[in-house]
Structures are given as structure tokens and as C-alpha cells.
Short mmCIF file of C-alpha atoms in Angstrom, two decimals:
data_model
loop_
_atom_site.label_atom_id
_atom_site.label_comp_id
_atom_site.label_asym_id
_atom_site.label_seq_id
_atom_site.Cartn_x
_atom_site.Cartn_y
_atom_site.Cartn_z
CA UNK M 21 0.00 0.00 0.00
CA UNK M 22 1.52 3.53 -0.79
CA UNK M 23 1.36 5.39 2.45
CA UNK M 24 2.04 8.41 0.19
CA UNK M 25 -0.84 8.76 -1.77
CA UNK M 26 -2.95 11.41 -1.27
CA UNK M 27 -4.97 11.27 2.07
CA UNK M 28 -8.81 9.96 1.74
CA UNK M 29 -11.13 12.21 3.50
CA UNK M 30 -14.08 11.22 5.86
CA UNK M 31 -16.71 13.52 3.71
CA UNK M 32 -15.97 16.27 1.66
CA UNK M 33 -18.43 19.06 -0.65
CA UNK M 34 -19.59 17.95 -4.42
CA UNK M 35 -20.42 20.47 -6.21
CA UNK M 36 -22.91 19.75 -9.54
CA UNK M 37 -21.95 22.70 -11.27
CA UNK M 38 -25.73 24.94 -11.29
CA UNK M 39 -24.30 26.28 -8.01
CA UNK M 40 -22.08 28.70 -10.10
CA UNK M 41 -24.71 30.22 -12.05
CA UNK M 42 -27.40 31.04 -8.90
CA UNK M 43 -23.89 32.72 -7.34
CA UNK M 44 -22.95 34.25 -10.06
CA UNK M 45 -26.90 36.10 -10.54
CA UNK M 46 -26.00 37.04 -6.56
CA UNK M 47 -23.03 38.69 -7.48
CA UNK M 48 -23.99 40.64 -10.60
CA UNK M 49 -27.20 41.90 -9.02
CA UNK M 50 -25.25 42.54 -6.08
CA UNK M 51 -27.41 40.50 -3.59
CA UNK M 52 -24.74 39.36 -1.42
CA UNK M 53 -26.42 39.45 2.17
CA UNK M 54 -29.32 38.13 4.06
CA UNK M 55 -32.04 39.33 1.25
CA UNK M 56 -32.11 38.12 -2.52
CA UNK M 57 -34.01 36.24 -4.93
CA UNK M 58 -31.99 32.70 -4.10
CA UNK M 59 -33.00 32.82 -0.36
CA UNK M 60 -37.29 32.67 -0.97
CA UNK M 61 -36.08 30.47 -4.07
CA UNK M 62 -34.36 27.54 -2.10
CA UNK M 63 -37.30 27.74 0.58
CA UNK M 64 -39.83 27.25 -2.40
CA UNK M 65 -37.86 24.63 -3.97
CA UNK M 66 -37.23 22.27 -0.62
CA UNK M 67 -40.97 23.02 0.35
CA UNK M 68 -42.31 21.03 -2.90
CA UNK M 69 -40.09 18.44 -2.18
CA UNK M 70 -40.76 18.19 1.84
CA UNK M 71 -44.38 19.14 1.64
CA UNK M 72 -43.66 21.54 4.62
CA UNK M 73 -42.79 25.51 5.17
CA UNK M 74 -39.15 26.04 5.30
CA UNK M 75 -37.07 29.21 6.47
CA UNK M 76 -33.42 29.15 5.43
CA UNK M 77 -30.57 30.00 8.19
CA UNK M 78 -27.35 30.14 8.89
CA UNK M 79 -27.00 26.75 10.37
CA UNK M 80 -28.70 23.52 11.91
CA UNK M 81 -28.04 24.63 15.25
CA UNK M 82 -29.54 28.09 14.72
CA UNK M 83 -32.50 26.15 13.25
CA UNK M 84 -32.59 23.63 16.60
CA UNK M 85 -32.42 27.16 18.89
CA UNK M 86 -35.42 28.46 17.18
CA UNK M 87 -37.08 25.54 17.04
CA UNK M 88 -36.68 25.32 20.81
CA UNK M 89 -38.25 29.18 20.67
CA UNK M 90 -41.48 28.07 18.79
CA UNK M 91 -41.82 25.01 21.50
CA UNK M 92 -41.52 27.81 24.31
CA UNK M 93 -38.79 26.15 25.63
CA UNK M 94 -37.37 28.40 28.44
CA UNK M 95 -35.85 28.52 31.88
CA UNK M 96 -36.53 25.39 34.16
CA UNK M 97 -38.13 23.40 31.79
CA UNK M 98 -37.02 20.09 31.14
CA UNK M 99 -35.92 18.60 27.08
CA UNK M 100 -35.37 15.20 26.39
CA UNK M 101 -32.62 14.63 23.93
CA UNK M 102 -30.90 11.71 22.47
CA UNK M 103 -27.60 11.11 24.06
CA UNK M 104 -25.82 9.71 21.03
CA UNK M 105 -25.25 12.64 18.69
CA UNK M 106 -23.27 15.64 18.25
CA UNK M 107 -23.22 18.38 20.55
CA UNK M 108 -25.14 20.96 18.36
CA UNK M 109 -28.20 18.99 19.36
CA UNK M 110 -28.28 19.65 22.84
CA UNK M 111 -26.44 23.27 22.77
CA UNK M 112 -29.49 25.10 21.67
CA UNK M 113 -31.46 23.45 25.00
CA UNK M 114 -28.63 25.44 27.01
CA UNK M 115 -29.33 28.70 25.42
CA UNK M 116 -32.66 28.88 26.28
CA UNK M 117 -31.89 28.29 30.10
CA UNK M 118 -33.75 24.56 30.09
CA UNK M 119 -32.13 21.18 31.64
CA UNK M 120 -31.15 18.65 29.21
CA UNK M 121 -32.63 15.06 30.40
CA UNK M 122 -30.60 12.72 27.43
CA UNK M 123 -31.97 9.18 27.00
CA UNK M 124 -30.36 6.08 25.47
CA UNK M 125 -30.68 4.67 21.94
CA UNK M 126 -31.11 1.00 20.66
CA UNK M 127 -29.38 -1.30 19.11
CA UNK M 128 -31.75 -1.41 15.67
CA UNK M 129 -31.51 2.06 15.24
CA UNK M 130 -29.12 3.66 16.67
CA UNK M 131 -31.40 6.27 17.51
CA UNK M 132 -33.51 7.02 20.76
CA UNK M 133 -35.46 4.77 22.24
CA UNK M 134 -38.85 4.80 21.72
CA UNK M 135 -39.94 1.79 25.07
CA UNK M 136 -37.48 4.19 26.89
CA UNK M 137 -39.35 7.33 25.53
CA UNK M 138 -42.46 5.85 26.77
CA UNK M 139 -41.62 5.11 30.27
CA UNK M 140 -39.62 8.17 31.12
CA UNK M 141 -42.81 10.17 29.77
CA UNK M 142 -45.25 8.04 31.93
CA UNK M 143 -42.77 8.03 35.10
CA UNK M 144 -42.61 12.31 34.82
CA UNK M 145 -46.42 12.45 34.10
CA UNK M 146 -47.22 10.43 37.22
CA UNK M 147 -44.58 13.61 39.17
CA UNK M 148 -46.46 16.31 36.92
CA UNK M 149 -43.23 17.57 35.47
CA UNK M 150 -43.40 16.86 32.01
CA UNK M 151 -40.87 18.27 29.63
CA UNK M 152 -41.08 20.76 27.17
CA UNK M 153 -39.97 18.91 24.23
CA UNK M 154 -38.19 15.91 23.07
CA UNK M 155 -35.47 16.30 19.93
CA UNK M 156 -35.06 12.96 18.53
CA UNK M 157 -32.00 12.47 15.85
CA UNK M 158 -31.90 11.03 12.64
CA UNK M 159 -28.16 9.48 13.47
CA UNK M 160 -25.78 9.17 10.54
CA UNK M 161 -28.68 9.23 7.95
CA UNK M 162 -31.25 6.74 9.18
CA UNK M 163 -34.80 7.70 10.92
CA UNK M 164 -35.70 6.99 14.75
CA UNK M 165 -38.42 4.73 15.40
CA UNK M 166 -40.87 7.44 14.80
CA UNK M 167 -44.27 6.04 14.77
CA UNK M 168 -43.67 4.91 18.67
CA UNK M 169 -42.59 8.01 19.63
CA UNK M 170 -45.26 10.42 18.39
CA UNK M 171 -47.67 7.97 20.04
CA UNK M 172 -45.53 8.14 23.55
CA UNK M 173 -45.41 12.05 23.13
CA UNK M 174 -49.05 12.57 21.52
CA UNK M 175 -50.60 11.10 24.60
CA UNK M 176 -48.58 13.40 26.66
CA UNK M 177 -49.12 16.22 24.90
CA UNK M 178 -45.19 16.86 24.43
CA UNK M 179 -44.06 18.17 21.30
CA UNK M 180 -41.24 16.63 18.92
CA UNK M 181 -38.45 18.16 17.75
CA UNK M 182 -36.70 15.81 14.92
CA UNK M 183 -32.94 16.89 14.20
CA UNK M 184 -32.38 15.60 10.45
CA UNK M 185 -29.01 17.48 10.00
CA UNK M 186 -27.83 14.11 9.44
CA UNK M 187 -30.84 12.80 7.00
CA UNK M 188 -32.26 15.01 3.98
CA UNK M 189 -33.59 12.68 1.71
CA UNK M 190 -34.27 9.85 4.57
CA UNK M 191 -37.62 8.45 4.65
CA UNK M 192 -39.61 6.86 7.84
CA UNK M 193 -42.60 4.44 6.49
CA UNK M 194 -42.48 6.43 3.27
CA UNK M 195 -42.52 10.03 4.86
CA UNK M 196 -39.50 12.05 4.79
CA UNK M 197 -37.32 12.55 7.78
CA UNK M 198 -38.02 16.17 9.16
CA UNK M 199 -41.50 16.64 8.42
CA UNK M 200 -42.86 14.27 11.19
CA UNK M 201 -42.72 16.59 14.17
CA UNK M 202 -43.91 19.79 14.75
CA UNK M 203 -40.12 20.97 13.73
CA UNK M 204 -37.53 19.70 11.57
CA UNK M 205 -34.38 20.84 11.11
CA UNK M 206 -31.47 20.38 8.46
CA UNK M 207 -27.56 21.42 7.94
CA UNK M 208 -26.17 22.15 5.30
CA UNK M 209 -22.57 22.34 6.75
CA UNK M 210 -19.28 21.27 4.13
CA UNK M 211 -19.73 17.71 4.96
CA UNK M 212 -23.25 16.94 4.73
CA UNK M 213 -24.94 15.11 1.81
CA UNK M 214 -25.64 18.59 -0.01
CA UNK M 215 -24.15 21.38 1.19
CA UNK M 216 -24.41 25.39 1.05
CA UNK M 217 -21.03 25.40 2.81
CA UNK M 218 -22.35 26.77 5.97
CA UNK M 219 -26.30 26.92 6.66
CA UNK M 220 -29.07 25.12 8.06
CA UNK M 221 -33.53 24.90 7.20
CA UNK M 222 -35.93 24.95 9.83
CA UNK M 223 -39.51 23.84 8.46
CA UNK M 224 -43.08 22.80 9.91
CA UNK M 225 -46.31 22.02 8.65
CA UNK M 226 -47.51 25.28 10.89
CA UNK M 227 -46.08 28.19 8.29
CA UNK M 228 -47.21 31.02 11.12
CA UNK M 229 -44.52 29.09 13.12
CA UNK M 230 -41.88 29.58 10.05
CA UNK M 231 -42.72 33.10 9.71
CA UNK M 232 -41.85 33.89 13.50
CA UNK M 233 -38.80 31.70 13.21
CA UNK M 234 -37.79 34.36 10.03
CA UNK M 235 -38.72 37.29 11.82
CA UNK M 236 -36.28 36.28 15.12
CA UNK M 237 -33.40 35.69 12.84
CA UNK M 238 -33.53 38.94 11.21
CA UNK M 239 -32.80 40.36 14.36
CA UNK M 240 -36.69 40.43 15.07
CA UNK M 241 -37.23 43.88 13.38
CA UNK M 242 -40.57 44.76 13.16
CA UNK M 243 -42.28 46.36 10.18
CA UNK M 244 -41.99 50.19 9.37
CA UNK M 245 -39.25 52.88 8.46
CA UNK M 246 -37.77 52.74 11.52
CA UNK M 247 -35.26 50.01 13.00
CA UNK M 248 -37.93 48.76 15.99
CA UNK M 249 -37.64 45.89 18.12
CA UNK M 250 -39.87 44.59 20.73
CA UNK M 251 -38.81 40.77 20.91
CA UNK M 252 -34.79 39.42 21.26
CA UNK M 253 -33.98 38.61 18.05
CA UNK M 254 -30.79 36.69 16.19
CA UNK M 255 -28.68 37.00 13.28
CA UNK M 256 -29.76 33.72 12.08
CA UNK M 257 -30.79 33.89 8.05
CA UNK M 258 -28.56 32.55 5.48
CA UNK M 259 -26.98 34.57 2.90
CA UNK M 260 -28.57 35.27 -0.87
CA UNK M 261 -24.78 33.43 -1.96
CA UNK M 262 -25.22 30.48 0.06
CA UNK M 263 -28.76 30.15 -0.96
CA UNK M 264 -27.84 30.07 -4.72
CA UNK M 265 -25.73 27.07 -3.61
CA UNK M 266 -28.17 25.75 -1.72
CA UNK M 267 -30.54 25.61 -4.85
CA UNK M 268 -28.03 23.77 -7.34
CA UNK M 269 -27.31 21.46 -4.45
CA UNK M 270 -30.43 20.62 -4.32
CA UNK M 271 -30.76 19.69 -7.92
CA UNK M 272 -28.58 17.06 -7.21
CA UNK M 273 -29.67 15.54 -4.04
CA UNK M 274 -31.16 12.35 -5.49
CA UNK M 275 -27.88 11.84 -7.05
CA UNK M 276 -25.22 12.18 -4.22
CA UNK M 277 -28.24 9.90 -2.46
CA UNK M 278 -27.45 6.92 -4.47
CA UNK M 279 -23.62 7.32 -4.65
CA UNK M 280 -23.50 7.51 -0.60
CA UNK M 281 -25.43 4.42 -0.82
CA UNK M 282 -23.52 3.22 -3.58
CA UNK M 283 -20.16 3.87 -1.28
CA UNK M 284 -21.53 2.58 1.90
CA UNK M 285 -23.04 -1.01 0.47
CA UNK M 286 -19.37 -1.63 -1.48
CA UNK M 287 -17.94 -1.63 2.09
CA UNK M 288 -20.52 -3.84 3.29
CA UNK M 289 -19.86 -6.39 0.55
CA UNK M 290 -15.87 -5.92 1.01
CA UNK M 291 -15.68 -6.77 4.17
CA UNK M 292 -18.55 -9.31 4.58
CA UNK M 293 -15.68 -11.95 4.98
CA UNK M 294 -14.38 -10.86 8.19
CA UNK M 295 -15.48 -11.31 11.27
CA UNK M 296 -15.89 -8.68 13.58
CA UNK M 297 -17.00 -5.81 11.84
CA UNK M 298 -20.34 -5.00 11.04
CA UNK M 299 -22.76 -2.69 8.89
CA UNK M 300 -24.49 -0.20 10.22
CA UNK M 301 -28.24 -1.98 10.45
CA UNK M 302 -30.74 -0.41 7.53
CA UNK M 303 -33.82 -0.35 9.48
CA UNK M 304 -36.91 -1.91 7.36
CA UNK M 305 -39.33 0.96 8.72
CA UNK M 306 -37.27 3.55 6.67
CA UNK M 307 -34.93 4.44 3.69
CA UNK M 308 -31.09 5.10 5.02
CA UNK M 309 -29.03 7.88 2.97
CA UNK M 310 -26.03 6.49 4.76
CA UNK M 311 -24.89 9.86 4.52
CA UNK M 312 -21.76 8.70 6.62
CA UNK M 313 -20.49 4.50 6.09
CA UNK M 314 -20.80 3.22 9.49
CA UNK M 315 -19.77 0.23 11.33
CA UNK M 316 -18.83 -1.85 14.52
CA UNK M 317 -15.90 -3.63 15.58
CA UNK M 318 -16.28 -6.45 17.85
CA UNK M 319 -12.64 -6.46 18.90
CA UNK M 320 -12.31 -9.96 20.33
CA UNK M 321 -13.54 -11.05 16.72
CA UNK M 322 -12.04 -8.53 14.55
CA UNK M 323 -8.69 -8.33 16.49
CA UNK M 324 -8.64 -4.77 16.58
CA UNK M 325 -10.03 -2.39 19.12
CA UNK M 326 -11.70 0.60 16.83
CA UNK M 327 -9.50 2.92 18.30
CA UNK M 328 -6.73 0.50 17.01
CA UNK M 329 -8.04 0.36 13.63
CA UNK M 330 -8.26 4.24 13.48
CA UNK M 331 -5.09 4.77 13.73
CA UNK M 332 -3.89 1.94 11.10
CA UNK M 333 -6.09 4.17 8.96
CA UNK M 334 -4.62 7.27 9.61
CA UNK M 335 -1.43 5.70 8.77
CA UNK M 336 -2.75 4.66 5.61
CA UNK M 337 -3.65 8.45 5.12
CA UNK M 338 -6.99 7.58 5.39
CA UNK M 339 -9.48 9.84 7.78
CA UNK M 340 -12.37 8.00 9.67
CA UNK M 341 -13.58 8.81 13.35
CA UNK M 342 -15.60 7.89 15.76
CA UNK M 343 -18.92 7.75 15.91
CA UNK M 344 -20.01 10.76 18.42
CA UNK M 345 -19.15 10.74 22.01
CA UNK M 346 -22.80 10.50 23.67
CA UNK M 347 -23.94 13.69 25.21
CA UNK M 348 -23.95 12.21 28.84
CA UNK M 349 -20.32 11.57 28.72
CA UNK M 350 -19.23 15.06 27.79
CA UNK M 351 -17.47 17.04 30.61
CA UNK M 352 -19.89 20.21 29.51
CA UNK M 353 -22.90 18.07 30.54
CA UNK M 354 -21.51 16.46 33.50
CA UNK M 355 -24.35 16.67 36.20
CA UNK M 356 -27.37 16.28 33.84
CA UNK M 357 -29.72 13.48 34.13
CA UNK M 358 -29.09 10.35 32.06
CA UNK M 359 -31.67 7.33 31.29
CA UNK M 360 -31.14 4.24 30.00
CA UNK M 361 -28.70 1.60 29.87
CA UNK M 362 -24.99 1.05 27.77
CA UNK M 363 -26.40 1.39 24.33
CA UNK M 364 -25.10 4.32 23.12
CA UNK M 365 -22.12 3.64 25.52
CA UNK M 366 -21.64 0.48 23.56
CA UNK M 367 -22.36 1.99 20.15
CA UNK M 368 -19.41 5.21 21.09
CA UNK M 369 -17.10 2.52 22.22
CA UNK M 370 -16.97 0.43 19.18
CA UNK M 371 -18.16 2.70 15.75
CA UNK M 372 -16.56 3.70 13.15
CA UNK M 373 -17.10 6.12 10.32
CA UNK M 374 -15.38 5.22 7.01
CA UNK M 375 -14.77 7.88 4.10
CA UNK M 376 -18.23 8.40 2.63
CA UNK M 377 -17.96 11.13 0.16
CA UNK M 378 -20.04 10.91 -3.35
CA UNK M 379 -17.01 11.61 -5.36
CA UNK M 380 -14.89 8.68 -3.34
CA UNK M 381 -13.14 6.62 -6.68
CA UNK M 382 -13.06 2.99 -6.30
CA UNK M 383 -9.45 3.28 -6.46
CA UNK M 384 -9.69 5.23 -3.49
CA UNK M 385 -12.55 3.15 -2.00
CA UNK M 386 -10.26 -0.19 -2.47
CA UNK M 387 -7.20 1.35 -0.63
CA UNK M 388 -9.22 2.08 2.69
CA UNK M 389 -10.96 -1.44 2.65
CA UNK M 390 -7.45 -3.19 1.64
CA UNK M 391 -6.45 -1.10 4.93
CA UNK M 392 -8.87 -2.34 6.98
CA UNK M 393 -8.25 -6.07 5.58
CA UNK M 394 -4.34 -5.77 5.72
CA UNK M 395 -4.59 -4.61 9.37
CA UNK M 396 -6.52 -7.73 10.70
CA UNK M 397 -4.41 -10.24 8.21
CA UNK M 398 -7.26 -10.72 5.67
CA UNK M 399 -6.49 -10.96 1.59
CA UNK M 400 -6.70 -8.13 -0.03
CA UNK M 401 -8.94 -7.28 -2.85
CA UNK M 402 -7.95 -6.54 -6.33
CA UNK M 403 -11.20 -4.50 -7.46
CA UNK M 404 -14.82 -3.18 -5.68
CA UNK M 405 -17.27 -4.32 -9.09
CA UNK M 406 -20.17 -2.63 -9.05
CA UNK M 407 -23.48 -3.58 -9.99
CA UNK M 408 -24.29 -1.59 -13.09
CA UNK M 409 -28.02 -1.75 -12.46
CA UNK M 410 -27.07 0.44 -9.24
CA UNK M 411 -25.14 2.56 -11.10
CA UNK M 412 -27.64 4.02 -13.05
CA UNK M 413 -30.31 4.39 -10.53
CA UNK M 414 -29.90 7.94 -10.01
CA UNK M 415 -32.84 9.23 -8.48
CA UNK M 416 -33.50 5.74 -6.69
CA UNK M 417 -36.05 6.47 -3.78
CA UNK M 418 -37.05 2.62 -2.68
CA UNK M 419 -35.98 1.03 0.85
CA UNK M 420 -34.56 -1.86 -1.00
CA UNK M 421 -31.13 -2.50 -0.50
CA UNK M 422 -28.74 -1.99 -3.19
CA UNK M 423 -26.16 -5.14 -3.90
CA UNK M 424 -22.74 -5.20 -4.63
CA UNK M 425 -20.33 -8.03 -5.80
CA UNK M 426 -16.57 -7.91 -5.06
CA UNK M 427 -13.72 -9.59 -6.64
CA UNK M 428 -10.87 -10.64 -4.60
CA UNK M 429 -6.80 -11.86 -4.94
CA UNK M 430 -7.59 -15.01 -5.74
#
């Protein structure tokens, strides 16, 4: 293997090439800033495909904080959030002066719990101190449980806040991921499936709640010559430019869907053969993006610890990481309440996230699995075939699995 090939990154932007010609219209009407033709554009144009209202911002976590606004989340209230997922989740429940309460995921999912949901809901309800909200995440790409937990939170009357950062595009029994709650919430940041660089969409089916969520992050300015304010307001709205690349991202979203599949179901088949390392599960309730290639390492079986096979990687010059430190084992969060068992414990200890991104050659694609096979003693492949039927199904929206076939040294 040449260690001094170019390095293999976890997930990096793909531009389709309309994103030049929406900035370019910014920049020779001179609509650079937080008004322009793009910004109302890209709201229309995820709205048809969503079926929702959407406001466009300057990131996920500005759209979780304002989500968090419309739920009246405020000081001593209470939020249920899923442990396992990155910090900008649970931030936003700080800034409003509430109490994170994080819960555990399971194993089929990786995503919250929904028999947990349900009992920590009916154990608070019997106390009368409900919370405020619950955000659920869409880890990695694939959907929560959903139809459990709106029933656990319907019959408590406790709203739903669904962070899909990780998921435009996912589906959950045929609905998309996002529009399921009474707020959904995407990024847009450099390494998501589609990207704007830096930005974020808060939507809902209740448009009077997108319209206040625009008004508070244009600095809440009310109407009229004058520069009045009578709420707190943020500097939350994303930029005309970074709309226009919003819009020819989103041209090719259906696209960059299949070839993250495409990526993640050639690793699946490549290393099918060892022991000890295992796919990410695809859940049968939903369709799975696999916006990032995930896996497990059993180290006893594997003979590797994933912290082991990390760094063989990063030897290799190949970047993969962990799959995010769970919320109740962060030093900023040390104190808050935690329920549930060792799932997402378990699921921190032992995942890994393999390079993902929709441009990834199989050249490329073939050094970090010959990495991974070298580094436990297994043969290494000469070529990742593909199936050609796969290749072409751009646009692709079933829950079916795609297949891949692998040829190896032999």
C-alpha cells in the first residue's frame, strides 16, 4: 500500500456545477447578504419536495435554537434529547436556560429509544413535570423509530423536535425525515450530503410558526421605516450566496443519495468476509441515505479495538472517526440526568465512520478497505465491481437494498 498517496477524507463538498450560475446572478445583481431572490427560491424549492414551510438560516443549530423558541422552551423546563449525537443537538437546550434530560438509543436504530421514551414520559407524568420537548435524531442518515414516539409524546401532549441534519432525503414508512414533528431541522454544513457550505432549514407544517422563526433571525425587526424591536432577536438567516448554492445542491440531491449508498453497500460487501466488523443496520421501517459509512468492531472477533483500527487508517492516510461521544459523557454536561442503559455507551465505544464522500473513486474506496483487511491479516482485494443496475439508478427512492459483488486476490 503507498502510504504516500494522497490522504482519503471522511466527507468532503460535491459540487454539480448549477451552483455557479445562482452565485454568479448574486453577485452581478449585487445581492450578497441576508435578502435576494436565491433565499425565498431555495425555501420554495425544498418546500415542494418536503411538503412543509421552510425558512433558510445560517446553520442547523440556529434552526434547533429556534425551534426550541417556537416550542416555548425556556428557563426550568425540562428537554429530552438523544444522548448519542453531536453536541449541536443539545447546545441550543442550554441557550434557552432549560435542563437537558438525554436518553439512550437501541441497538436497531441507533437512535432514541422509543420503550425508553415511553416510560420516562409516563414516570414524569405520574410527578407532573413533564418536559417541554423531546429532539429525537436522525443518526448518521437513518430515521428513529418514529411512529412509537409520536404515540408516547401525543398522549402526553409533548411536542417533537426531529434533528435531520444528518438525513435530507431519509424516509420513515415512506414520509420524509423532518417533516414528522412539529419541527424539523437540516444542515447544510461542508460535509453533509448537499451542502451550502455553511447553513441550516428549519420547516413545519404550521407556516405562522416559520414566519416567527424568520422574523427572530432577522434580528426580530418589526415592520416600518424605523429600526424597531420589541422581541430578542438573532442574526440567524442565510446569505442570498449560500442560498444560490443551496438551490443547485439541491438539484442534485437524489444523485449524491445513491452514490453515498452506492459507497456505503461496497464496504458492506468488502468486508462481509471478516469477522468482527459489522454494517451499520438499515432499518426496514425507513430508507437510510447512509450519509456517513458506518460500522462496529467487535474487537475480540475482529482483532482490533476501533481505536486500534483508526489509527492503522490514519497511517494509511486515510481519515475516519468515531462515531459521536454520547452527550452524557461530555465534561460540559456532567451533572445532567441520564436514562437508559450502555447502548449508546456500547455503540461510542466500538463505531466507526469510514470515508463516505459521493465523489470517493473505487481506487480510493479499495485502498481504505485493503487497509482495513491488511490490518486484521485478511487478503486483499484486487477491485470493488459494481453492480451496473445500481449505477444508473440515479434518483432511486425505494428502501430496498442496493447489492454489490466484489472480486478478490484469488
Amino acid at each position: 500500500m503507498n502510504e504516500n498517496a494522497g490522504r482519503i477524507l471522511l466527507s468532503v463538498p460535491h459540487m454539480g456545477g448549477d451552483e455557479i450560475r445562482y452565485v454568479r446572478e448574486a453577485f452581478e445583481s449585487n445581492w450578497l447578504s441576508t435578502v435576494g431572490p436565491n433565499i425565498p427560491a431555495f425555501e420554495r424549492e425544498l418546500e415542494a419536495r418536503l411538503h412543509v414551510t421552510a425558512a433558510a438560516l445560517s446553520s442547523g443549530t440556529a434552526a434547533i435554537h429556534l425551534g426550541l423558541r417556537l416550542l416555548n422552551v425556556g428557563p426550568g423546563d425540562e428537554v429530552l434529547c438523544q444522548s448519542l449525537t453531536f453536541v449541536a443537538t443539545a447546545n441550543p437546550i442550554v441557550y434557552q436556560g432549560a435542563t437537558p434530560v438525554f436518553l439512550d438509543s437501541e441497538y436497531a436504530t441507533w437512535n432514541m429509544d422509543p420503550g425508553l421514551l415511553e416510560r420516562v414520559l409516563r414516570e414524569r407524568a405520574a410527578v407532573r413535570r413533564l418536559p417541554k420537548a423531546v429532539i429525537v435524531v436522525h443518526l448518521y442518515g437513518q430515521c428513529a423509530d418514529m411512529d412509537p414516539i409520536l404515540a408516547a409524546c401525543n398522549r402526553y401532549d409533548v411536542p417533537v423536535l426531529e434533528d435531520a441534519a444528518e438525513a435530507l432525503g431519509s424516509t420513515y414508512q415512506g414520509r420524509p425525515a423532518g417533516t414528522l414533528g412539529a419541527v424539523g431541522v437540516f444542515s447544510f454544513n461542508g460535509n453533509k450530503i448537499i451542502t451550502t457550505t455553511g447553513g441550516g432549514m428549519l420547516v413545519s407544517r404550521r407556516r405562522d410558526w416559520v414566519e416567527k422563526a424568520r422574523f427572530w433571525a432577522c434580528q426580530a425587526r418589526e415592520a416600518g421605516l424605523a429600526f424597531e424591536h420589541k422581541e430578542t432577536g438573532h442574526n440567524y438567516r442565510m446569505s442570498n450566496v449560500l442560498a444560490g448554492i443551496g438551490r443547485g445542491q439541491l438539484r442534485v440531491l437524489d444523485l449524491r443519495i445513491v452514490q453515498r449508498r452506492a459507497v456505503a453497500f461496497r464496504y458492506a460487501a468488502a468486508l462481509a468476509d471478516i469477522g468482527g466488523i459489522s454494517f451499520m443496520p438499515q432499518s426496514p421501517s425507513g430508507f437510510h441515505i447512509n450519509w456517513l459509512s458506518s460500522f462496529l468492531i467487535d474487537q475480540d472477533r475482529f482483532g482490533l479495538s476501533r481505536d486500534d483500527l483508526i489509527a492503522h487508517l490514519d497511517a494509511a492516510n486515510v481519515e475516519s472517526r468515531p462515531v459521536w461521544k454520547p452527550m452524557h459523557l461530555q465534561p460540559l454536561f456532567r451533572g445532567c440526568e441520564y436514562r437508559g442503559g450502555g447502548v449508546a455507551e456500547d455503540l461510542f465505544r466500538r463505531g466507526i465512520c469510514l470515508p463516505s464522500s459521493s465523489t470517493l473513486r473505487l481506487s480510493d474506496q479499495l485502498r481504505v478497505v485493503n487497509a482495513i483487511r491488511t490490518a486484521v491479516g485478511a487478503e486483499p482485494l484486487k477491485e470493488l465491481i459494481a453492480d451496473p443496475e445500481v449505477c444508473s439508478s440515479a434518483g432511486k427512492t425505494s428502501a430496498e437494498p442496493l447489492h454489490w459483488s466484489m472480486g478478490n486476490a484469488n
